[in-house]
Coordinates of C-alpha atoms in Angstrom, one line a residue:
M1 CA 0.0 0.0 0.0
I2 CA 1.2 3.5 -0.9
P3 CA 1.5 5.9 2.1
V4 CA -0.3 9.1 1.3
V5 CA -1.3 12.4 2.8
C6 CA -4.5 14.2 2.2
G7 CA -4.9 17.9 1.4
V8 CA -8.4 19.4 1.6
D9 CA -9.7 22.7 0.2
T10 CA -13.1 23.6 1.6
S11 CA -13.9 26.7 -0.4
T12 CA -17.0 28.8 -0.9
Q13 CA -18.1 26.8 -3.9
S14 CA -16.9 23.2 -3.2
C15 CA -14.7 20.8 -1.3
K16 CA -11.7 19.4 -3.1
V17 CA -9.8 16.4 -1.7
E18 CA -6.3 15.4 -3.1
F19 CA -4.1 12.5 -2.1
F20 CA -0.3 12.8 -2.5
A21 CA 2.4 10.2 -2.1
L22 CA 4.3 10.8 1.1
E23 CA 7.6 9.6 -0.5
D24 CA 7.8 12.2 -3.3
G25 CA 4.7 14.4 -3.3
R26 CA 3.3 13.1 -6.6
R27 CA -0.5 13.3 -6.9
I28 CA -2.3 10.0 -6.5
A29 CA -6.0 10.9 -6.8
G30 CA -8.5 13.7 -6.3
A31 CA -12.2 14.5 -6.2
S32 CA -14.5 17.3 -5.4
A33 CA -18.1 17.9 -4.3
A34 CA -20.2 21.1 -4.5
H35 CA -21.3 23.4 -1.7
P36 CA -24.7 25.2 -1.7
P37 CA -24.5 28.3 -3.9
V38 CA -24.5 31.7 -2.1
A39 CA -25.0 35.3 -3.3
P40 CA -24.1 38.4 -1.3
P41 CA -25.0 40.5 0.5
R42 CA -26.4 37.8 2.7
S43 CA -24.1 34.8 2.2
E44 CA -24.6 31.8 4.6
Q45 CA -24.0 28.1 4.4
N46 CA -24.9 25.2 6.7
P47 CA -21.6 23.7 8.0
Q48 CA -23.1 20.2 7.7
A49 CA -23.1 20.7 3.9
W50 CA -19.3 21.2 4.2
W51 CA -18.9 17.9 6.0
D52 CA -21.2 16.1 3.6
A53 CA -19.2 17.4 0.7
F54 CA -15.9 16.5 2.3
V55 CA -17.0 12.9 3.1
G56 CA -18.3 12.5 -0.5
A57 CA -15.1 13.9 -2.1
F58 CA -12.9 11.9 0.3
R59 CA -14.6 8.6 -0.4
S60 CA -14.5 9.2 -4.2
A61 CA -10.7 10.1 -4.0
L62 CA -10.1 7.0 -1.8
A63 CA -11.8 4.7 -4.3
Q64 CA -9.9 6.3 -7.1
A65 CA -6.5 6.0 -5.4
G66 CA -6.6 2.2 -5.0
P67 CA -4.5 0.5 -2.2
V68 CA -3.2 3.4 -0.1
S69 CA -2.6 4.1 3.5
V70 CA -3.7 7.6 4.6
R71 CA -1.3 8.9 7.2
A72 CA -2.3 12.5 7.8
I73 CA -5.0 15.0 6.8
S74 CA -4.8 18.8 6.6
V75 CA -7.8 21.0 5.9
A76 CA -7.4 24.5 4.4
G77 CA -10.4 26.6 3.4
Q78 CA -12.3 29.9 3.0
C79 CA -11.3 32.4 5.6
H80 CA -13.2 34.7 8.1
G81 CA -16.6 32.9 8.3
M82 CA -18.2 32.3 11.7
V83 CA -19.3 28.9 12.8
P84 CA -21.2 29.2 16.2
L85 CA -21.4 26.1 18.4
D86 CA -23.4 25.6 21.6
A87 CA -22.1 23.8 24.7
S88 CA -22.8 20.4 23.2
G89 CA -20.8 21.2 20.0
A90 CA -23.8 21.6 17.8
V91 CA -24.1 24.3 15.2
I92 CA -26.5 27.0 16.4
R93 CA -27.2 28.6 13.0
D94 CA -25.8 28.7 9.5
A95 CA -22.3 30.1 9.1
K96 CA -21.9 33.7 7.9
L97 CA -19.3 33.6 5.2
W98 CA -16.5 36.0 4.3
N99 CA -18.6 37.6 1.4
D100 CA -21.6 38.3 3.6
T101 CA -21.6 42.1 3.8
T102 CA -24.7 42.5 6.0
T103 CA -22.4 42.9 9.0
D104 CA -20.9 46.2 7.8
A105 CA -22.7 48.4 10.2
E106 CA -21.5 46.4 13.2
L107 CA -17.9 46.4 11.8
R108 CA -17.9 50.2 11.3
A109 CA -19.1 50.7 14.9
L110 CA -16.3 48.5 16.2
V111 CA -13.6 50.2 14.1
E112 CA -14.8 53.6 15.4
R113 CA -14.5 52.4 19.0
I114 CA -11.1 50.6 18.7
G115 CA -9.6 53.0 16.2
P116 CA -8.3 52.1 12.7
E117 CA -4.7 52.8 13.6
Q118 CA -4.9 50.7 16.7
L119 CA -6.5 47.8 14.7
I120 CA -3.8 47.9 12.1
A121 CA -1.1 48.0 14.7
A122 CA -2.6 45.1 16.7
T123 CA -3.9 42.8 14.0
G124 CA -1.9 43.7 10.9
S125 CA -5.1 44.6 9.0
L126 CA -8.0 47.1 9.0
P127 CA -10.9 44.7 9.2
T128 CA -13.8 44.9 6.7
A129 CA -17.2 43.2 6.9
A130 CA -15.5 40.0 5.8
F131 CA -13.7 39.6 9.1
T132 CA -15.1 37.3 11.8
L133 CA -15.2 40.1 14.4
S134 CA -18.0 41.7 12.5
K135 CA -20.0 38.5 12.3
V136 CA -19.8 38.0 16.1
A137 CA -21.1 41.6 16.6
W138 CA -23.9 41.0 14.1
F139 CA -24.9 37.8 15.9
A140 CA -25.1 39.5 19.3
A141 CA -27.1 42.4 17.9
H142 CA -29.6 40.6 15.7
E143 CA -30.0 37.1 17.3
P144 CA -29.7 37.6 21.0
E145 CA -31.3 34.3 21.9
N146 CA -29.0 32.3 19.7
F147 CA -26.1 34.4 20.8
A148 CA -26.8 33.5 24.5
R149 CA -26.3 29.8 23.5
L150 CA -22.8 30.5 22.0
A151 CA -20.1 28.4 23.6
T152 CA -17.4 28.1 20.8
I153 CA -16.5 30.2 17.7
L154 CA -14.9 28.3 14.9
L155 CA -13.7 29.3 11.4
P156 CA -14.8 27.2 8.4
H157 CA -11.7 25.0 8.2
D158 CA -11.7 24.6 12.0
Y159 CA -15.2 23.0 11.7
L160 CA -14.0 20.2 9.5
T161 CA -11.0 19.7 11.8
Y162 CA -13.4 19.5 14.7
R163 CA -15.6 16.9 13.0
L164 CA -12.5 14.9 12.2
T165 CA -11.0 15.0 15.7
G166 CA -13.4 16.5 18.2
A167 CA -10.8 19.2 19.0
F168 CA -11.3 22.9 18.9
A169 CA -8.1 24.0 17.0
T170 CA -7.0 26.5 14.4
D171 CA -3.8 28.0 13.1
R172 CA -2.3 31.5 13.0
S173 CA -3.0 32.1 9.3
E174 CA -6.8 31.7 9.8
A175 CA -6.8 33.3 13.3
S176 CA -5.1 36.4 11.8
G177 CA -8.1 37.1 9.6
T178 CA -10.6 37.3 12.5
G179 CA -10.0 40.9 13.7
Y180 CA -9.2 39.6 17.2
F181 CA -5.8 38.0 16.9
D182 CA -2.3 39.5 16.8
P183 CA -0.2 37.4 14.3
S184 CA 3.1 39.0 15.4
A185 CA 2.6 38.1 19.1
N186 CA 0.5 35.0 18.4
R187 CA -2.2 35.8 20.9
Y188 CA -5.9 36.5 20.9
L189 CA -7.1 40.1 21.5
I190 CA -9.9 39.4 23.9
D191 CA -10.5 43.1 24.5
H192 CA -11.9 43.4 20.9
L193 CA -14.5 40.7 21.6
A194 CA -15.3 42.3 25.0
L195 CA -16.6 45.3 23.1
V196 CA -19.3 43.0 21.7
D197 CA -20.1 41.6 25.2
D198 CA -18.0 42.1 28.3
T199 CA -19.8 39.4 30.3
R200 CA -18.6 36.5 28.3
D201 CA -15.5 34.4 28.9
W202 CA -14.2 34.8 25.4
A203 CA -10.9 33.1 26.0
A204 CA -12.7 29.8 26.8
M205 CA -14.7 30.1 23.5
L206 CA -11.9 30.3 21.0
P207 CA -9.9 27.4 19.5
E208 CA -6.3 26.7 20.3
V209 CA -3.9 28.3 17.9
L210 CA -1.5 25.7 16.7
A211 CA 2.0 26.0 15.2
P212 CA 2.5 25.5 11.5
D213 CA 3.4 21.8 12.1
G214 CA 1.0 21.4 15.0
V215 CA -1.3 18.4 15.4
A216 CA -4.9 18.9 16.2
G217 CA -5.5 15.3 17.0
T218 CA -6.4 12.0 15.4
T219 CA -9.6 10.9 13.6
T220 CA -12.4 9.8 15.8
A221 CA -14.1 6.4 15.4
V222 CA -17.2 8.2 14.0
A223 CA -15.2 10.1 11.4
M224 CA -13.3 7.0 10.4
T225 CA -16.5 5.1 9.7
E226 CA -17.9 8.0 7.6
L227 CA -14.7 8.3 5.6
G228 CA -14.1 4.6 5.1
L229 CA -10.8 4.6 7.1
S230 CA -9.6 1.5 8.9
E231 CA -6.9 3.1 11.0
P232 CA -6.7 6.5 12.9
V233 CA -5.1 9.3 11.0
L234 CA -3.2 12.4 12.2
V235 CA -4.9 15.7 11.5
S236 CA -2.8 18.9 11.3
A237 CA -3.7 22.5 12.2
G238 CA -4.8 23.3 8.6
G239 CA -5.0 26.9 7.4
G240 CA -6.5 29.6 5.2
D241 CA -6.9 29.0 1.5
Q242 CA -4.5 31.5 0.1
H243 CA -2.0 30.7 2.8
A244 CA -2.1 27.0 1.9
S245 CA -1.8 27.9 -1.7
A246 CA 1.4 29.9 -1.1
L247 CA 2.8 26.8 0.6
G248 CA 1.7 24.5 -2.3
L249 CA 3.2 26.8 -4.9
G250 CA 6.5 27.1 -3.1
I251 CA 6.6 30.9 -3.6
A252 CA 9.6 33.0 -2.5
E253 CA 9.9 36.5 -1.3
G254 CA 9.3 38.8 -4.3
D255 CA 6.9 36.5 -6.1
A256 CA 3.3 37.8 -6.6
V257 CA 0.5 35.4 -6.8
F258 CA -2.8 36.4 -8.4
A259 CA -5.6 34.1 -7.5
F260 CA -8.8 34.3 -9.6
G261 CA -11.5 32.4 -7.8
T262 CA -14.8 33.4 -6.3
S263 CA -12.9 36.3 -4.8
G264 CA -9.8 37.9 -6.3
V265 CA -6.6 37.8 -4.2
V266 CA -3.0 39.0 -4.7
F267 CA -0.5 37.8 -2.2
S268 CA 3.2 37.4 -1.5
T269 CA 5.3 36.2 1.4
T270 CA 7.6 38.0 3.8
P271 CA 9.6 37.0 6.8
E272 CA 8.6 40.1 8.7
P273 CA 5.1 41.5 9.5
V274 CA 3.6 44.1 7.1
R275 CA 1.6 47.0 8.4
D276 CA -0.4 49.2 6.0
P277 CA -1.4 52.5 7.7
R278 CA -4.0 53.0 5.0
G279 CA -5.5 49.6 5.7
F280 CA -5.6 48.2 2.1
V281 CA -3.0 45.4 2.7
N282 CA -3.9 42.6 5.2
G283 CA -0.8 41.7 7.1
V284 CA -1.8 38.2 7.9
A285 CA 0.3 35.2 8.9
N286 CA 1.4 32.4 6.6
L287 CA 1.7 28.7 7.2
T288 CA 5.5 28.6 7.8
G289 CA 5.9 31.1 10.7
G290 CA 6.2 34.2 8.5
F291 CA 3.7 36.5 7.0
L292 CA 1.4 36.7 3.9
P293 CA 0.6 40.2 2.9
L294 CA -2.5 40.1 0.7
V295 CA -5.2 42.2 -0.9
C296 CA -8.6 40.6 -1.5
T297 CA -11.4 41.8 -3.7
L298 CA -15.0 40.5 -3.5
N299 CA -15.5 40.3 -7.2
G300 CA -13.6 37.5 -8.9
A301 CA -14.7 34.9 -11.5
K302 CA -18.4 35.6 -10.9
V303 CA -17.9 38.9 -12.8
I304 CA -16.8 36.9 -15.9
D305 CA -19.6 34.4 -15.4
T306 CA -22.1 37.3 -15.3
F307 CA -20.8 38.8 -18.5
A308 CA -20.8 35.5 -20.3
R309 CA -24.4 35.0 -19.3
L310 CA -25.4 38.5 -20.3
M311 CA -23.7 38.2 -23.7
G312 CA -25.1 34.7 -24.3
T313 CA -21.7 33.0 -24.7
D314 CA -19.4 30.5 -23.0
H315 CA -16.1 31.3 -21.3
D316 CA -13.9 30.2 -24.2
E317 CA -15.7 32.5 -26.6
L318 CA -15.7 35.4 -24.1
S319 CA -12.0 35.0 -23.8
A320 CA -11.5 34.9 -27.5
L321 CA -13.6 38.0 -28.0
A322 CA -11.7 39.9 -25.3
L323 CA -8.4 39.2 -27.0
Q324 CA -9.7 40.8 -30.2
A325 CA -10.8 44.0 -28.6
G326 CA -7.8 46.3 -29.4
Q327 CA -7.0 49.5 -27.4
E328 CA -10.3 51.3 -27.3
G329 CA -13.6 50.8 -25.5
P330 CA -15.3 50.9 -22.1
V331 CA -13.8 50.0 -18.7
L332 CA -15.6 48.3 -15.9
A333 CA -15.4 49.0 -12.2
A334 CA -16.4 45.5 -11.2
F335 CA -18.0 46.2 -7.9
L336 CA -21.0 43.9 -8.8
D337 CA -21.5 42.5 -5.3
G338 CA -20.2 45.5 -3.4
E339 CA -16.5 45.5 -2.7
R340 CA -14.0 44.7 0.0
T341 CA -10.9 46.4 -1.4
P342 CA -11.6 49.3 -1.6
N343 CA -14.0 48.9 1.2
R344 CA -17.4 49.7 -0.5
P345 CA -19.8 47.0 0.6
L346 CA -22.9 48.8 -0.8
A347 CA -21.3 49.6 -4.2
T348 CA -22.5 48.3 -7.6
G349 CA -20.7 47.9 -10.9
L350 CA -20.0 50.8 -13.2
L351 CA -19.4 50.4 -17.0
A352 CA -17.9 53.7 -18.3
D353 CA -17.2 55.0 -21.8
L354 CA -20.0 53.3 -23.6
T355 CA -20.7 54.6 -27.1
T356 CA -22.7 53.6 -30.1
E357 CA -19.5 52.2 -31.5
T358 CA -18.9 49.8 -28.6
T359 CA -18.4 46.2 -29.7
R360 CA -19.0 42.8 -28.1
E361 CA -15.2 42.3 -28.1
Q362 CA -14.7 45.5 -26.1
L363 CA -17.4 44.5 -23.6
A364 CA -15.8 41.1 -23.1
R365 CA -12.4 42.7 -22.5
A366 CA -13.9 45.1 -20.0
A367 CA -15.3 42.1 -17.9
Y368 CA -11.8 40.6 -17.6
E369 CA -10.1 43.9 -17.0
G370 CA -12.5 44.7 -14.2
V371 CA -11.4 41.6 -12.3
V372 CA -7.7 41.8 -13.2
F373 CA -7.2 45.6 -12.7
G374 CA -8.7 45.4 -9.2
L375 CA -5.9 43.1 -8.2
V376 CA -3.3 45.1 -10.1
A377 CA -4.3 48.1 -7.9
G378 CA -3.7 45.8 -4.9
L379 CA -0.1 45.1 -6.0
A380 CA 0.5 48.8 -6.1
H381 CA -0.4 48.9 -2.4
F382 CA 2.2 46.2 -1.7
E383 CA 4.9 48.3 -3.3
R384 CA 3.8 51.3 -1.3
C385 CA 4.2 49.3 1.9
G386 CA 7.7 48.1 0.9
V387 CA 6.8 44.5 0.0
R388 CA 9.1 43.2 -2.7
T389 CA 7.5 42.5 -6.1
D390 CA 10.6 41.8 -8.1
G391 CA 10.0 38.1 -8.5
E392 CA 7.8 36.1 -10.7
V393 CA 4.1 36.7 -11.4
I394 CA 1.9 33.6 -11.0
A395 CA -1.7 33.2 -11.9
I396 CA -3.9 30.6 -10.3
G397 CA -7.6 29.8 -9.9
G398 CA -10.4 28.9 -12.3
A399 CA -10.4 32.2 -14.2
A400 CA -6.6 31.9 -14.7
R401 CA -7.3 29.2 -17.2
S402 CA -8.6 31.9 -19.5
A403 CA -6.0 33.3 -22.0
A404 CA -7.7 36.7 -21.7
T405 CA -7.1 36.9 -17.9
R406 CA -3.4 36.0 -18.3
Q407 CA -2.8 38.4 -21.2
I408 CA -4.5 41.4 -19.6
L409 CA -2.5 40.8 -16.4
A410 CA 0.8 40.6 -18.3
D411 CA -0.1 43.8 -20.2
A412 CA -1.1 45.7 -17.1
L413 CA 2.1 44.7 -15.2
G414 CA 4.5 44.7 -18.1
K415 CA 5.8 41.3 -16.9
P416 CA 5.5 37.7 -18.0
V417 CA 2.7 35.7 -16.3
H418 CA 3.4 32.1 -15.2
L419 CA 1.1 29.1 -14.7
V420 CA 2.0 26.2 -12.4
D421 CA 1.5 22.5 -12.7
A422 CA -0.8 22.5 -9.7
P423 CA -4.4 22.9 -10.6
E424 CA -5.5 22.6 -6.9
A425 CA -2.8 24.6 -5.2
V426 CA -4.7 25.0 -1.9
A427 CA -5.2 21.3 -1.4
R428 CA -1.5 20.7 -2.5
G429 CA -0.3 23.2 0.2
A430 CA -2.5 21.5 2.8
A431 CA -0.9 18.2 1.9
V432 CA 2.6 19.7 2.4
Q433 CA 1.5 20.6 5.9
A434 CA 0.0 17.2 6.5
A435 CA 3.3 15.6 5.5
A436 CA 5.2 17.9 7.8
V437 CA 3.3 16.8 10.9
L438 CA 4.5 13.3 10.4
G439 CA 7.9 14.6 11.3
G440 CA 11.4 14.2 9.9
T441 CA 11.3 17.1 7.3
P442 CA 10.8 20.8 8.0
I443 CA 7.8 22.3 6.3
M444 CA 9.8 24.8 4.2
E445 CA 12.1 22.0 3.0
L446 CA 9.0 19.9 2.0
A447 CA 7.5 22.9 0.2
E448 CA 10.6 23.3 -1.9
R449 CA 10.9 19.6 -2.6
W450 CA 7.2 19.4 -3.7
K451 CA 7.3 22.7 -5.6
P452 CA 5.4 22.4 -8.9
E453 CA 6.8 23.4 -12.3
R454 CA 6.2 26.9 -13.6
R455 CA 5.8 28.0 -17.3
V456 CA 5.4 31.3 -18.9
A457 CA 1.8 31.6 -20.2
A458 CA 1.6 35.2 -21.3
E459 CA 4.0 37.9 -22.4
P460 CA 3.2 41.6 -22.2
G461 CA 2.7 43.7 -25.3
L462 CA -0.8 43.1 -26.7
V463 CA -2.5 46.2 -25.2
S464 CA -1.0 49.3 -23.7
S465 CA -1.0 49.6 -19.9
D466 CA -2.7 52.9 -20.3
R467 CA -6.0 51.2 -20.0
F468 CA -5.3 50.5 -16.3
A469 CA -4.9 54.3 -15.8
R470 CA -8.4 54.8 -17.1
Y471 CA -9.8 52.0 -14.9
A472 CA -8.2 53.6 -11.9
E473 CA -9.9 56.9 -12.7
V474 CA -13.3 55.3 -13.2
A475 CA -13.1 53.0 -10.1
A476 CA -11.5 55.7 -8.0
V477 CA -8.9 53.3 -6.7
D478 CA -6.1 55.8 -7.2
S479 CA -7.4 57.9 -4.4
L480 CA -6.5 55.3 -1.8
D481 CA -9.5 56.1 0.3
R482 CA -11.5 53.8 2.6
S483 CA -14.9 55.3 1.8
R484 CA -18.0 53.2 1.6
A485 CA -20.1 53.8 -1.5

């Protein structure tokens, strides 16, 4: 039997399970299962659906893998969401997700009380409505009877770890996206939660924050039965999705990763904490003991999905149209579901410069630009904060499979764009962590050993970077404000 480790990506849209050979990191098998669809501003899911999807995907991958021995599991997933449990460990209500913007009023009140500068200094980030702190405050204000039952707060990936082991555990990458954790000092900021309710013992309600190679526990008998396992399996700390992705890609300081999924994210890695006094860059922790400065936008691949639907085409044709558009035409401020960066949760999209001469090709290009340019603006904030961006540019995520996405990114940055031989980078990074908890090899050494191949997928030169300047004007991203439209 082949010894394998299991990496899990429990995302907004689905659960992906991948098995990798412990000896050399080669992929053995993989499967996925869908999660219930969500649509902001109210974005909620039943955590039981995550477990059901995980079990289904795990069993499918196990059957596909043949004779293997699963030695360790690591769960990475969507960040920020709040899973409220009662004293018996049962879920009280559906989890509010990262892209639920109904908690903005509570967030703004807390930011005003704590102070934006103090929040950035303490947590590394200026929280938006995505952060867990806002969900907790919303819960207290809007559902007091349910809030009174609250005994434990978990993040989405923590919930699967809990169902696997019975332990309440998390890691510093996920904890640093809550708004009540200091990733530099590795400690909870209980005083932030006390502003929501100063009568609760918050310290007793939060999961233990494990080290990057920490072990949450072993699989319970119930979990083993559901998953079809014959022997107990170690379960590691897990982590946030982009944080695991960075590990799976084996990125180095100076590299910039553009992730085009449900959300849009640009991130890098640094050994030291990053503090953005303007609050655009989130200075969260990574999975190796360092830090993962990132900028996240709310509007990712769904923007492209929307324009494909409106134009009555599929993604392949939409991409081909965009590449034929030339230099002229409208630009899109793609704030279709509100926006997180810049922090405009009530905003809507704006298509500017329409004329009677506008073509289908130009509309298609505007859709891709709206997604890509939002993240290019994020990279400018990295540079303003002193984060190195002199390395390689890597594109990942579903929308990165589009030639238009890659070409527009290369044109905007004036640099080649690379793809990697790792279609499920999050699950791959989780598997690296799972292998590390078995001991013997440091996590960074494993990440380098399992690093996937990169290839240049787009060179700059098709369209002038001047189009980004017009986008910045229309979207008002050059003003560096934190206003809420």
